[in-house]
Amino acid sequence: MNVKMNKKESKTSLEGFKEDAPEPQGITEDKEQVDNDSNEQTVNRQPSTVNSTTSSKNIMWHEGKVTYEDRCKNLTQNGVVVWFTGLSGSGKSTIAVEVEKELLKQGKAVYRLDGDNVRHGLNSDLGFAKEDRDENIRRIAEVAALFKDAGLITLASFISPFQEMRDFARERAGEDSFIEIYVKADVPTCAERDPKGLYQKAKQGEIDDFTGVSSPYETPETSDVIIDTDKLSIGESVQKILEVIANEQ
Ligand SMILES: Nc1ncnc2c1ncn2[C@@H]1O[C@H](COP(=O)(O)OS(=O)(=O)O)[C@@H](OP(=O)(O)O)[C@H]1O
Ligand SMILES: Nc1ncnc2c1ncn2[C@@H]1O[C@H](COP(=O)(O)OP(=O)(O)O)[C@@H](O)[C@H]1O
């Protein structure tokens, strides 16, 4: 197994650093950021594959002795975030559940994050207005990036209707550790499937801000894979995604 470096992470993590900041040593990135805006000259240390977004000057990274690469070696796999986006009813959860089952059979360390499930706990305080959806995806993007840093194949299925937040999730995981899958099915198809009866409720005005009906879905511009569930069976979709994941390992 070849543990992969993350090109975009390397680039991003250098941004904003002083010119005399130390260069990365070996495969583990360990950089120091000296904050000159603060009287106290705070030093922020950043880990191998998680880049800081904190605006606080008094938060310091506590370096561990186990790296991302160490974890990947133990697990004999690379961490990756597989991000499923699409309308409600497009098939995100159905496909992700099958992909998870197949990866587990292959002996992979895999974990699935799902919109409905996460909204029962971590994000139970959030609704479906744009700012709530953005915060929902921001938190999930951070969680998924941490799971990836733990070395897991992380499946995330969320409507994630806004391009900006999908890009944020990609940036947090790192370009080389993120696969965006557009689970494509149009509103009429999803409304006909209506597995939870939500389109019916939305059309009757019982649900506000329902994606595709009264809230926008921005068609993905940068998906790595498009799965057209109008054309592909569940089995065909699962096989296609397993092949893409295998290429990342
Ligand atoms: N107003 C509205 N719009 C869209 N979806 C709604 C809404 N209200 C409840 N639900 C249910 O919530 C699930 C989507 O949650 P997500 O966290 O994936 O949404 S988002 O990414 O923040 O847009 C979604 O799950 P999926 O059908 O699996 O996509 C719905 O079951
Ligand atoms: N080719 C297909 N791929 C995925 N789901 C499909 C397909 N054809 C029909 N379906 C059905 O569509 C529904 C998709 O629901 P779900 O997986 O909950 O979607 P989402 O998670 O995107 O809201 C399920 O009832 C599933 O059986």
PDB file of C-alpha atoms and ligand atoms in Angstrom:
ATOM      1  CA  MET A   1       0.000   0.000   0.000  1.00  0.00           C
ATOM      2  CA  ASN A   2       1.256   3.397  -0.904  1.00  0.00           C
ATOM      3  CA  VAL A   3       0.333   6.061   1.666  1.00  0.00           C
ATOM      4  CA  LYS A   4      -0.448   9.132  -0.350  1.00  0.00           C
ATOM      5  CA  MET A   5       0.524  12.682   0.422  1.00  0.00           C
ATOM      6  CA  ASN A   6      -2.091  15.281  -0.061  1.00  0.00           C
ATOM      7  CA  LYS A   7      -1.047  17.820  -2.697  1.00  0.00           C
ATOM      8  CA  LYS A   8      -3.670  20.436  -1.939  1.00  0.00           C
ATOM      9  CA  GLU A   9      -3.110  20.101   1.798  1.00  0.00           C
ATOM     10  CA  SER A  10       0.578  20.771   1.346  1.00  0.00           C
ATOM     11  CA  LYS A  11      -0.256  23.896  -0.598  1.00  0.00           C
ATOM     12  CA  THR A  12      -2.985  25.117   1.724  1.00  0.00           C
ATOM     13  CA  SER A  13      -1.049  24.513   4.894  1.00  0.00           C
ATOM     14  CA  LEU A  14       1.809  26.686   3.640  1.00  0.00           C
ATOM     15  CA  GLU A  15      -0.432  29.645   2.944  1.00  0.00           C
ATOM     16  CA  GLY A  16      -0.013  32.489   5.394  1.00  0.00           C
ATOM     17  CA  PHE A  17       3.196  31.115   6.876  1.00  0.00           C
ATOM     18  CA  LYS A  18       6.286  33.231   7.343  1.00  0.00           C
ATOM     19  CA  GLU A  19       8.857  32.785   4.613  1.00  0.00           C
ATOM     20  CA  ASP A  20      11.343  31.388   7.121  1.00  0.00           C
ATOM     21  CA  ALA A  21       8.888  28.766   8.393  1.00  0.00           C
ATOM     22  CA  PRO A  22      10.447  25.284   8.333  1.00  0.00           C
ATOM     23  CA  GLU A  23       9.871  23.199   5.208  1.00  0.00           C
ATOM     24  CA  PRO A  24       8.056  19.842   5.583  1.00  0.00           C
ATOM     25  CA  GLN A  25      10.263  16.991   6.753  1.00  0.00           C
ATOM     26  CA  GLY A  26       9.632  13.594   5.126  1.00  0.00           C
ATOM     27  CA  ILE A  27       6.004  12.640   4.660  1.00  0.00           C
ATOM     28  CA  THR A  28       4.772  14.197   7.904  1.00  0.00           C
ATOM     29  CA  GLU A  29       4.029  17.868   7.648  1.00  0.00           C
ATOM     30  CA  ASP A  30       4.877  19.798  10.796  1.00  0.00           C
ATOM     31  CA  LYS A  31       4.814  23.534  10.451  1.00  0.00           C
ATOM     32  CA  GLU A  32       5.020  26.433  12.802  1.00  0.00           C
ATOM     33  CA  GLN A  33       2.999  29.580  12.422  1.00  0.00           C
ATOM     34  CA  VAL A  34       4.236  32.652  14.269  1.00  0.00           C
ATOM     35  CA  ASP A  35       1.453  35.116  14.833  1.00  0.00           C
ATOM     36  CA  ASN A  36       2.920  38.592  14.656  1.00  0.00           C
ATOM     37  CA  ASP A  37      -0.420  40.292  15.280  1.00  0.00           C
ATOM     38  CA  SER A  38      -0.313  39.101  18.861  1.00  0.00           C
ATOM     39  CA  ASN A  39       1.915  40.733  21.469  1.00  0.00           C
ATOM     40  CA  GLU A  40       2.625  37.299  22.890  1.00  0.00           C
ATOM     41  CA  GLN A  41       3.885  35.685  19.647  1.00  0.00           C
ATOM     42  CA  THR A  42       1.716  32.587  19.722  1.00  0.00           C
ATOM     43  CA  VAL A  43       3.059  29.501  17.946  1.00  0.00           C
ATOM     44  CA  ASN A  44       0.470  27.326  16.211  1.00  0.00           C
ATOM     45  CA  ARG A  45       1.638  23.828  15.377  1.00  0.00           C
ATOM     46  CA  GLN A  46      -0.403  22.004  12.789  1.00  0.00           C
ATOM     47  CA  PRO A  47      -0.717  18.260  12.317  1.00  0.00           C
ATOM     48  CA  SER A  48      -0.136  16.111   9.273  1.00  0.00           C
ATOM     49  CA  THR A  49      -3.490  16.204   7.512  1.00  0.00           C
ATOM     50  CA  VAL A  50      -5.766  18.528   9.441  1.00  0.00           C
ATOM     51  CA  ASN A  51      -5.329  22.227   8.741  1.00  0.00           C
ATOM     52  CA  SER A  52      -6.428  24.754  11.316  1.00  0.00           C
ATOM     53  CA  THR A  53      -9.269  27.177  10.631  1.00  0.00           C
ATOM     54  CA  THR A  54      -9.277  28.745  14.081  1.00  0.00           C
ATOM     55  CA  SER A  55      -9.246  32.527  14.300  1.00  0.00           C
ATOM     56  CA  SER A  56      -8.177  32.436  17.942  1.00  0.00           C
ATOM     57  CA  LYS A  57      -4.629  33.508  18.675  1.00  0.00           C
ATOM     58  CA  ASN A  58      -4.435  31.492  21.863  1.00  0.00           C
ATOM     59  CA  ILE A  59      -5.147  28.039  20.529  1.00  0.00           C
ATOM     60  CA  MET A  60      -2.132  25.840  19.943  1.00  0.00           C
ATOM     61  CA  TRP A  61      -1.949  22.467  18.259  1.00  0.00           C
ATOM     62  CA  HIS A  62      -0.633  19.755  20.580  1.00  0.00           C
ATOM     63  CA  GLU A  63       1.496  17.482  18.448  1.00  0.00           C
ATOM     64  CA  GLY A  64       1.086  13.722  18.912  1.00  0.00           C
ATOM     65  CA  LYS A  65       3.586  10.949  18.315  1.00  0.00           C
ATOM     66  CA  VAL A  66       1.375   8.974  15.927  1.00  0.00           C
ATOM     67  CA  THR A  67       0.979  10.296  12.406  1.00  0.00           C
ATOM     68  CA  TYR A  68      -1.668   9.868   9.723  1.00  0.00           C
ATOM     69  CA  GLU A  69       0.794   7.668   7.866  1.00  0.00           C
ATOM     70  CA  ASP A  70       1.268   5.456  10.954  1.00  0.00           C
ATOM     71  CA  ARG A  71      -2.481   4.954  11.219  1.00  0.00           C
ATOM     72  CA  CYS A  72      -2.807   4.150   7.511  1.00  0.00           C
ATOM     73  CA  LYS A  73      -0.010   1.594   7.743  1.00  0.00           C
ATOM     74  CA  ASN A  74      -1.770  -0.171  10.633  1.00  0.00           C
ATOM     75  CA  LEU A  75      -5.062  -0.195   8.761  1.00  0.00           C
ATOM     76  CA  THR A  76      -3.402  -1.038   5.396  1.00  0.00           C
ATOM     77  CA  GLN A  77      -5.535   1.551   3.665  1.00  0.00           C
ATOM     78  CA  ASN A  78      -5.663   5.260   2.969  1.00  0.00           C
ATOM     79  CA  GLY A  79      -8.163   7.560   4.583  1.00  0.00           C
ATOM     80  CA  VAL A  80     -10.626   9.103   2.159  1.00  0.00           C
ATOM     81  CA  VAL A  81     -13.874  11.064   2.246  1.00  0.00           C
ATOM     82  CA  VAL A  82     -16.467   9.851  -0.250  1.00  0.00           C
ATOM     83  CA  TRP A  83     -19.048  12.625  -0.418  1.00  0.00           C
ATOM     84  CA  PHE A  84     -22.488  11.797  -1.858  1.00  0.00           C
ATOM     85  CA  THR A  85     -24.570  14.813  -2.888  1.00  0.00           C
ATOM     86  CA  GLY A  86     -28.005  14.847  -4.492  1.00  0.00           C
ATOM     87  CA  LEU A  87     -31.677  15.567  -3.968  1.00  0.00           C
ATOM     88  CA  SER A  88     -33.720  13.859  -1.298  1.00  0.00           C
ATOM     89  CA  GLY A  89     -34.750  10.535  -2.826  1.00  0.00           C
ATOM     90  CA  SER A  90     -31.953  10.485  -5.401  1.00  0.00           C
ATOM     91  CA  GLY A  91     -30.467   7.372  -3.798  1.00  0.00           C
ATOM     92  CA  LYS A  92     -27.570   8.673  -1.676  1.00  0.00           C
ATOM     93  CA  SER A  93     -28.355   6.627   1.428  1.00  0.00           C
ATOM     94  CA  THR A  94     -29.404   3.474  -0.434  1.00  0.00           C
ATOM     95  CA  ILE A  95     -26.132   3.405  -2.375  1.00  0.00           C
ATOM     96  CA  ALA A  96     -23.896   4.475   0.538  1.00  0.00           C
ATOM     97  CA  VAL A  97     -25.342   1.719   2.743  1.00  0.00           C
ATOM     98  CA  GLU A  98     -24.481  -0.923   0.107  1.00  0.00           C
ATOM     99  CA  VAL A  99     -21.008   0.531  -0.497  1.00  0.00           C
ATOM    100  CA  GLU A 100     -20.342   0.462   3.251  1.00  0.00           C
ATOM    101  CA  LYS A 101     -21.447  -3.187   3.485  1.00  0.00           C
ATOM    102  CA  GLU A 102     -19.201  -4.216   0.569  1.00  0.00           C
ATOM    103  CA  LEU A 103     -16.171  -2.353   1.924  1.00  0.00           C
ATOM    104  CA  LEU A 104     -16.620  -3.994   5.309  1.00  0.00           C
ATOM    105  CA  LYS A 105     -16.697  -7.399   3.578  1.00  0.00           C
ATOM    106  CA  GLN A 106     -13.357  -6.459   1.987  1.00  0.00           C
ATOM    107  CA  GLY A 107     -11.947  -5.899   5.478  1.00  0.00           C
ATOM    108  CA  LYS A 108     -11.823  -2.123   5.174  1.00  0.00           C
ATOM    109  CA  ALA A 109     -12.256   0.283   8.076  1.00  0.00           C
ATOM    110  CA  VAL A 110     -15.279   2.275   6.940  1.00  0.00           C
ATOM    111  CA  TYR A 111     -17.799   4.609   8.552  1.00  0.00           C
ATOM    112  CA  ARG A 112     -20.940   6.183   7.125  1.00  0.00           C
ATOM    113  CA  LEU A 113     -22.300   9.613   8.035  1.00  0.00           C
ATOM    114  CA  ASP A 114     -25.874  10.273   6.894  1.00  0.00           C
ATOM    115  CA  GLY A 115     -27.944  13.473   6.875  1.00  0.00           C
ATOM    116  CA  ASP A 116     -30.962  12.106   8.701  1.00  0.00           C
ATOM    117  CA  ASN A 117     -28.830  10.329  11.322  1.00  0.00           C
ATOM    118  CA  VAL A 118     -26.468  13.205  12.090  1.00  0.00           C
ATOM    119  CA  ARG A 119     -29.446  15.530  12.461  1.00  0.00           C
ATOM    120  CA  HIS A 120     -30.655  13.295  15.312  1.00  0.00           C
ATOM    121  CA  GLY A 121     -27.574  14.102  17.387  1.00  0.00           C
ATOM    122  CA  LEU A 122     -24.631  16.357  16.565  1.00  0.00           C
ATOM    123  CA  ASN A 123     -26.752  18.631  14.369  1.00  0.00           C
ATOM    124  CA  SER A 124     -30.123  18.283  16.105  1.00  0.00           C
ATOM    125  CA  ASP A 125     -30.130  22.053  16.682  1.00  0.00           C
ATOM    126  CA  LEU A 126     -30.174  22.831  12.956  1.00  0.00           C
ATOM    127  CA  GLY A 127     -33.046  23.275  10.506  1.00  0.00           C
ATOM    128  CA  PHE A 128     -33.154  23.750   6.749  1.00  0.00           C
ATOM    129  CA  ALA A 129     -32.697  27.497   6.200  1.00  0.00           C
ATOM    130  CA  LYS A 130     -29.558  28.216   4.167  1.00  0.00           C
ATOM    131  CA  GLU A 131     -27.477  29.253   7.180  1.00  0.00           C
ATOM    132  CA  ASP A 132     -28.474  26.063   9.029  1.00  0.00           C
ATOM    133  CA  ARG A 133     -27.623  23.872   6.043  1.00  0.00           C
ATOM    134  CA  ASP A 134     -24.260  25.629   5.720  1.00  0.00           C
ATOM    135  CA  GLU A 135     -23.509  25.039   9.407  1.00  0.00           C
ATOM    136  CA  ASN A 136     -24.669  21.427   9.047  1.00  0.00           C
ATOM    137  CA  ILE A 137     -22.219  20.827   6.207  1.00  0.00           C
ATOM    138  CA  ARG A 138     -19.432  22.789   7.909  1.00  0.00           C
ATOM    139  CA  ARG A 139     -19.604  20.518  10.967  1.00  0.00           C
ATOM    140  CA  ILE A 140     -19.881  17.361   8.871  1.00  0.00           C
ATOM    141  CA  ALA A 141     -16.969  18.443   6.691  1.00  0.00           C
ATOM    142  CA  GLU A 142     -14.834  18.834   9.829  1.00  0.00           C
ATOM    143  CA  VAL A 143     -15.969  15.483  11.251  1.00  0.00           C
ATOM    144  CA  ALA A 144     -15.367  13.723   7.927  1.00  0.00           C
ATOM    145  CA  ALA A 145     -11.880  15.263   7.693  1.00  0.00           C
ATOM    146  CA  LEU A 146     -11.083  13.963  11.192  1.00  0.00           C
ATOM    147  CA  PHE A 147     -12.347  10.473  10.316  1.00  0.00           C
ATOM    148  CA  LYS A 148     -10.230  10.537   7.191  1.00  0.00           C
ATOM    149  CA  ASP A 149      -7.242  11.616   9.300  1.00  0.00           C
ATOM    150  CA  ALA A 150      -7.969   8.572  11.479  1.00  0.00           C
ATOM    151  CA  GLY A 151      -7.458   6.510   8.304  1.00  0.00           C
ATOM    152  CA  LEU A 152     -11.091   5.593   7.709  1.00  0.00           C
ATOM    153  CA  ILE A 153     -12.940   5.343   4.432  1.00  0.00           C
ATOM    154  CA  THR A 154     -15.616   7.870   5.334  1.00  0.00           C
ATOM    155  CA  LEU A 155     -18.899   7.860   3.419  1.00  0.00           C
ATOM    156  CA  ALA A 156     -20.853  11.097   3.817  1.00  0.00           C
ATOM    157  CA  SER A 157     -24.341  11.311   2.313  1.00  0.00           C
ATOM    158  CA  PHE A 158     -25.887  14.743   2.590  1.00  0.00           C
ATOM    159  CA  ILE A 159     -28.024  16.740   0.191  1.00  0.00           C
ATOM    160  CA  SER A 160     -25.331  19.444   0.517  1.00  0.00           C
ATOM    161  CA  PRO A 161     -27.139  21.672  -1.994  1.00  0.00           C
ATOM    162  CA  PHE A 162     -24.591  24.487  -2.168  1.00  0.00           C
ATOM    163  CA  GLN A 163     -21.403  24.330  -4.233  1.00  0.00           C
ATOM    164  CA  GLU A 164     -19.522  26.560  -1.778  1.00  0.00           C
ATOM    165  CA  MET A 165     -20.012  24.127   1.103  1.00  0.00           C
ATOM    166  CA  ARG A 166     -19.195  21.067  -1.018  1.00  0.00           C
ATOM    167  CA  ASP A 167     -15.969  22.858  -1.949  1.00  0.00           C
ATOM    168  CA  PHE A 168     -15.372  23.522   1.748  1.00  0.00           C
ATOM    169  CA  ALA A 169     -15.752  19.800   2.530  1.00  0.00           C
ATOM    170  CA  ARG A 170     -13.248  18.997  -0.237  1.00  0.00           C
ATOM    171  CA  GLU A 171     -10.815  21.565   1.081  1.00  0.00           C
ATOM    172  CA  ARG A 172     -11.026  20.234   4.647  1.00  0.00           C
ATOM    173  CA  ALA A 173     -10.413  16.607   3.600  1.00  0.00           C
ATOM    174  CA  GLY A 174      -7.775  17.602   1.071  1.00  0.00           C
ATOM    175  CA  GLU A 175      -8.068  17.439  -2.711  1.00  0.00           C
ATOM    176  CA  ASP A 176      -6.395  14.029  -3.012  1.00  0.00           C
ATOM    177  CA  SER A 177      -8.466  12.470  -0.238  1.00  0.00           C
ATOM    178  CA  PHE A 178     -11.917  13.534  -1.397  1.00  0.00           C
ATOM    179  CA  ILE A 179     -14.235  11.965  -3.941  1.00  0.00           C
ATOM    180  CA  GLU A 180     -17.431  13.830  -4.742  1.00  0.00           C
ATOM    181  CA  ILE A 181     -20.211  11.673  -6.093  1.00  0.00           C
ATOM    182  CA  TYR A 182     -23.199  13.411  -7.634  1.00  0.00           C
ATOM    183  CA  VAL A 183     -26.135  11.072  -7.165  1.00  0.00           C
ATOM    184  CA  LYS A 184     -28.235  12.373 -10.011  1.00  0.00           C
ATOM    185  CA  ALA A 185     -31.987  12.115 -10.313  1.00  0.00           C
ATOM    186  CA  ASP A 186     -34.326  14.959 -11.206  1.00  0.00           C
ATOM    187  CA  VAL A 187     -37.132  16.307  -9.037  1.00  0.00           C
ATOM    188  CA  PRO A 188     -39.958  14.445 -10.843  1.00  0.00           C
ATOM    189  CA  THR A 189     -38.121  11.128 -10.429  1.00  0.00           C
ATOM    190  CA  CYS A 190     -37.377  11.774  -6.746  1.00  0.00           C
ATOM    191  CA  ALA A 191     -40.927  12.978  -6.140  1.00  0.00           C
ATOM    192  CA  GLU A 192     -42.281   9.822  -7.733  1.00  0.00           C
ATOM    193  CA  ARG A 193     -40.050   7.643  -5.519  1.00  0.00           C
ATOM    194  CA  ASP A 194     -40.782   9.781  -2.465  1.00  0.00           C
ATOM    195  CA  PRO A 195     -39.559   7.077  -0.032  1.00  0.00           C
ATOM    196  CA  LYS A 196     -40.417   9.165   3.041  1.00  0.00           C
ATOM    197  CA  GLY A 197     -43.473  10.988   1.709  1.00  0.00           C
ATOM    198  CA  LEU A 198     -41.625  14.307   2.034  1.00  0.00           C
ATOM    199  CA  TYR A 199     -42.249  15.596  -1.518  1.00  0.00           C
ATOM    200  CA  GLN A 200     -45.954  15.059  -0.979  1.00  0.00           C
ATOM    201  CA  LYS A 201     -45.808  17.034   2.270  1.00  0.00           C
ATOM    202  CA  ALA A 202     -43.685  19.782   0.669  1.00  0.00           C
ATOM    203  CA  LYS A 203     -46.145  20.183  -2.206  1.00  0.00           C
ATOM    204  CA  GLN A 204     -48.973  20.433   0.291  1.00  0.00           C
ATOM    205  CA  GLY A 205     -47.055  23.205   2.068  1.00  0.00           C
ATOM    206  CA  GLU A 206     -46.430  21.120   5.180  1.00  0.00           C
ATOM    207  CA  ILE A 207     -42.604  21.412   4.920  1.00  0.00           C
ATOM    208  CA  ASP A 208     -40.822  24.724   4.338  1.00  0.00           C
ATOM    209  CA  ASP A 209     -37.559  25.100   2.414  1.00  0.00           C
ATOM    210  CA  PHE A 210     -37.755  21.666   0.843  1.00  0.00           C
ATOM    211  CA  THR A 211     -34.871  21.061  -1.566  1.00  0.00           C
ATOM    212  CA  GLY A 212     -35.970  20.986  -5.196  1.00  0.00           C
ATOM    213  CA  VAL A 213     -39.418  22.318  -4.325  1.00  0.00           C
ATOM    214  CA  SER A 214     -38.982  25.487  -2.272  1.00  0.00           C
ATOM    215  CA  SER A 215     -35.221  25.559  -1.688  1.00  0.00           C
ATOM    216  CA  PRO A 216     -32.478  25.424  -4.330  1.00  0.00           C
ATOM    217  CA  TYR A 217     -30.118  22.595  -5.269  1.00  0.00           C
ATOM    218  CA  GLU A 218     -27.027  23.836  -7.105  1.00  0.00           C
ATOM    219  CA  THR A 219     -26.010  21.262  -9.706  1.00  0.00           C
ATOM    220  CA  PRO A 220     -22.475  20.080  -8.874  1.00  0.00           C
ATOM    221  CA  GLU A 221     -19.779  21.589 -11.095  1.00  0.00           C
ATOM    222  CA  THR A 222     -16.776  19.611  -9.905  1.00  0.00           C
ATOM    223  CA  SER A 223     -18.014  16.081  -9.170  1.00  0.00           C
ATOM    224  CA  ASP A 224     -15.493  13.290  -9.592  1.00  0.00           C
ATOM    225  CA  VAL A 225     -18.217  10.778 -10.429  1.00  0.00           C
ATOM    226  CA  ILE A 226     -21.812  11.155 -11.635  1.00  0.00           C
ATOM    227  CA  ILE A 227     -24.157   8.320 -10.753  1.00  0.00           C
ATOM    228  CA  ASP A 228     -27.383   8.661 -12.734  1.00  0.00           C
ATOM    229  CA  THR A 229     -29.841   6.599 -10.719  1.00  0.00           C
ATOM    230  CA  ASP A 230     -32.424   6.978 -13.489  1.00  0.00           C
ATOM    231  CA  LYS A 231     -30.164   4.845 -15.678  1.00  0.00           C
ATOM    232  CA  LEU A 232     -27.993   2.730 -13.351  1.00  0.00           C
ATOM    233  CA  SER A 233     -29.306   0.045 -11.013  1.00  0.00           C
ATOM    234  CA  ILE A 234     -28.324   0.148  -7.331  1.00  0.00           C
ATOM    235  CA  GLY A 235     -25.881  -2.729  -7.963  1.00  0.00           C
ATOM    236  CA  GLU A 236     -24.254  -1.001 -10.948  1.00  0.00           C
ATOM    237  CA  SER A 237     -23.881   2.229  -8.988  1.00  0.00           C
ATOM    238  CA  VAL A 238     -22.273   0.395  -6.056  1.00  0.00           C
ATOM    239  CA  GLN A 239     -19.779  -1.386  -8.334  1.00  0.00           C
ATOM    240  CA  LYS A 240     -18.787   1.861 -10.044  1.00  0.00           C
ATOM    241  CA  ILE A 241     -18.155   3.584  -6.710  1.00  0.00           C
ATOM    242  CA  LEU A 242     -16.208   0.631  -5.293  1.00  0.00           C
ATOM    243  CA  GLU A 243     -13.902   0.810  -8.329  1.00  0.00           C
ATOM    244  CA  VAL A 244     -13.294   4.519  -7.806  1.00  0.00           C
ATOM    245  CA  ILE A 245     -12.514   3.970  -4.111  1.00  0.00           C
ATOM    246  CA  ALA A 246     -10.182   1.052  -4.924  1.00  0.00           C
ATOM    247  CA  ASN A 247      -8.210   3.354  -7.232  1.00  0.00           C
ATOM    248  CA  GLU A 248      -7.616   5.689  -4.299  1.00  0.00           C
ATOM    249  CA  GLN A 249      -6.197   2.938  -2.057  1.00  0.00           C
TER     250      GLN A 249
HETATM  251  N1  LIG B   1     -36.783  20.952   4.117  1.00  0.00           N
HETATM  252  C1  LIG B   1     -36.078  19.846   3.871  1.00  0.00           C
HETATM  253  N2  LIG B   1     -35.284  19.775   2.768  1.00  0.00           N
HETATM  254  C2  LIG B   1     -34.567  18.673   2.536  1.00  0.00           C
HETATM  255  N3  LIG B   1     -34.558  17.568   3.334  1.00  0.00           N
HETATM  256  C3  LIG B   1     -35.320  17.589   4.445  1.00  0.00           C
HETATM  257  C4  LIG B   1     -36.112  18.723   4.755  1.00  0.00           C
HETATM  258  N4  LIG B   1     -36.774  18.457   5.921  1.00  0.00           N
HETATM  259  C5  LIG B   1     -36.400  17.227   6.317  1.00  0.00           C
HETATM  260  N5  LIG B   1     -35.528  16.691   5.442  1.00  0.00           N
HETATM  261  C6  LIG B   1     -34.854  15.405   5.661  1.00  0.00           C
HETATM  262  O1  LIG B   1     -33.510  15.750   5.997  1.00  0.00           O
HETATM  263  C7  LIG B   1     -32.591  15.054   5.190  1.00  0.00           C
HETATM  264  C8  LIG B   1     -31.559  15.994   4.587  1.00  0.00           C
HETATM  265  O2  LIG B   1     -30.641  16.382   5.538  1.00  0.00           O
HETATM  266  P1  LIG B   1     -29.217  16.883   5.080  1.00  0.00           P
HETATM  267  O3  LIG B   1     -28.450  17.122   6.327  1.00  0.00           O
HETATM  268  O4  LIG B   1     -28.635  15.923   4.100  1.00  0.00           O
HETATM  269  O5  LIG B   1     -29.545  18.262   4.341  1.00  0.00           O
HETATM  270  S1  LIG B   1     -28.545  19.428   3.916  1.00  0.00           S
HETATM  271  O6  LIG B   1     -27.339  18.813   3.362  1.00  0.00           O
HETATM  272  O7  LIG B   1     -28.234  20.215   5.117  1.00  0.00           O
HETATM  273  O8  LIG B   1     -29.268  20.232   2.916  1.00  0.00           O
HETATM  274  C9  LIG B   1     -33.363  14.454   4.048  1.00  0.00           C
HETATM  275  O9  LIG B   1     -32.802  13.160   3.891  1.00  0.00           O
HETATM  276  P2  LIG B   1     -32.574  12.488   2.472  1.00  0.00           P
HETATM  277  O10 LIG B   1     -33.964  12.260   1.938  1.00  0.00           O
HETATM  278  O11 LIG B   1     -31.856  11.214   2.797  1.00  0.00           O
HETATM  279  O12 LIG B   1     -31.770  13.395   1.603  1.00  0.00           O
HETATM  280  C10 LIG B   1     -34.809  14.462   4.504  1.00  0.00           C
HETATM  281  O13 LIG B   1     -35.159  13.188   4.998  1.00  0.00           O
HETATM  282  N1  LIG B   2     -31.075   3.188  -9.211  1.00  0.00           N
HETATM  283  C1  LIG B   2     -31.393   3.504  -7.966  1.00  0.00           C
HETATM  284  N2  LIG B   2     -30.434   3.865  -7.085  1.00  0.00           N
HETATM  285  C2  LIG B   2     -30.757   4.214  -5.812  1.00  0.00           C
HETATM  286  N3  LIG B   2     -32.009   4.204  -5.314  1.00  0.00           N
HETATM  287  C3  LIG B   2     -32.998   3.841  -6.147  1.00  0.00           C
HETATM  288  C4  LIG B   2     -32.740   3.481  -7.497  1.00  0.00           C
HETATM  289  N4  LIG B   2     -33.911   3.183  -8.087  1.00  0.00           N
HETATM  290  C5  LIG B   2     -34.862   3.341  -7.158  1.00  0.00           C
HETATM  291  N5  LIG B   2     -34.323   3.721  -5.981  1.00  0.00           N
HETATM  292  C6  LIG B   2     -35.093   3.975  -4.752  1.00  0.00           C
HETATM  293  O1  LIG B   2     -35.068   5.375  -4.506  1.00  0.00           O
HETATM  294  C7  LIG B   2     -35.113   5.623  -3.106  1.00  0.00           C
HETATM  295  C8  LIG B   2     -33.911   6.456  -2.733  1.00  0.00           C
HETATM  296  O2  LIG B   2     -34.041   6.824  -1.376  1.00  0.00           O
HETATM  297  P1  LIG B   2     -32.793   7.211  -0.485  1.00  0.00           P
HETATM  298  O3  LIG B   2     -31.678   6.257  -0.684  1.00  0.00           O
HETATM  299  O4  LIG B   2     -33.315   7.403   0.900  1.00  0.00           O
HETATM  300  O5  LIG B   2     -32.378   8.606  -1.144  1.00  0.00           O
HETATM  301  P2  LIG B   2     -31.613   9.816  -0.477  1.00  0.00           P
HETATM  302  O6  LIG B   2     -30.724   9.270   0.592  1.00  0.00           O
HETATM  303  O7  LIG B   2     -30.863  10.453  -1.604  1.00  0.00           O
HETATM  304  O8  LIG B   2     -32.686  10.696   0.076  1.00  0.00           O
HETATM  305  C9  LIG B   2     -35.103   4.265  -2.408  1.00  0.00           C
HETATM  306  O9  LIG B   2     -36.426   3.919  -2.098  1.00  0.00           O
HETATM  307  C10 LIG B   2     -34.527   3.337  -3.491  1.00  0.00           C
HETATM  308  O10 LIG B   2     -34.963   2.015  -3.362  1.00  0.00           O
END
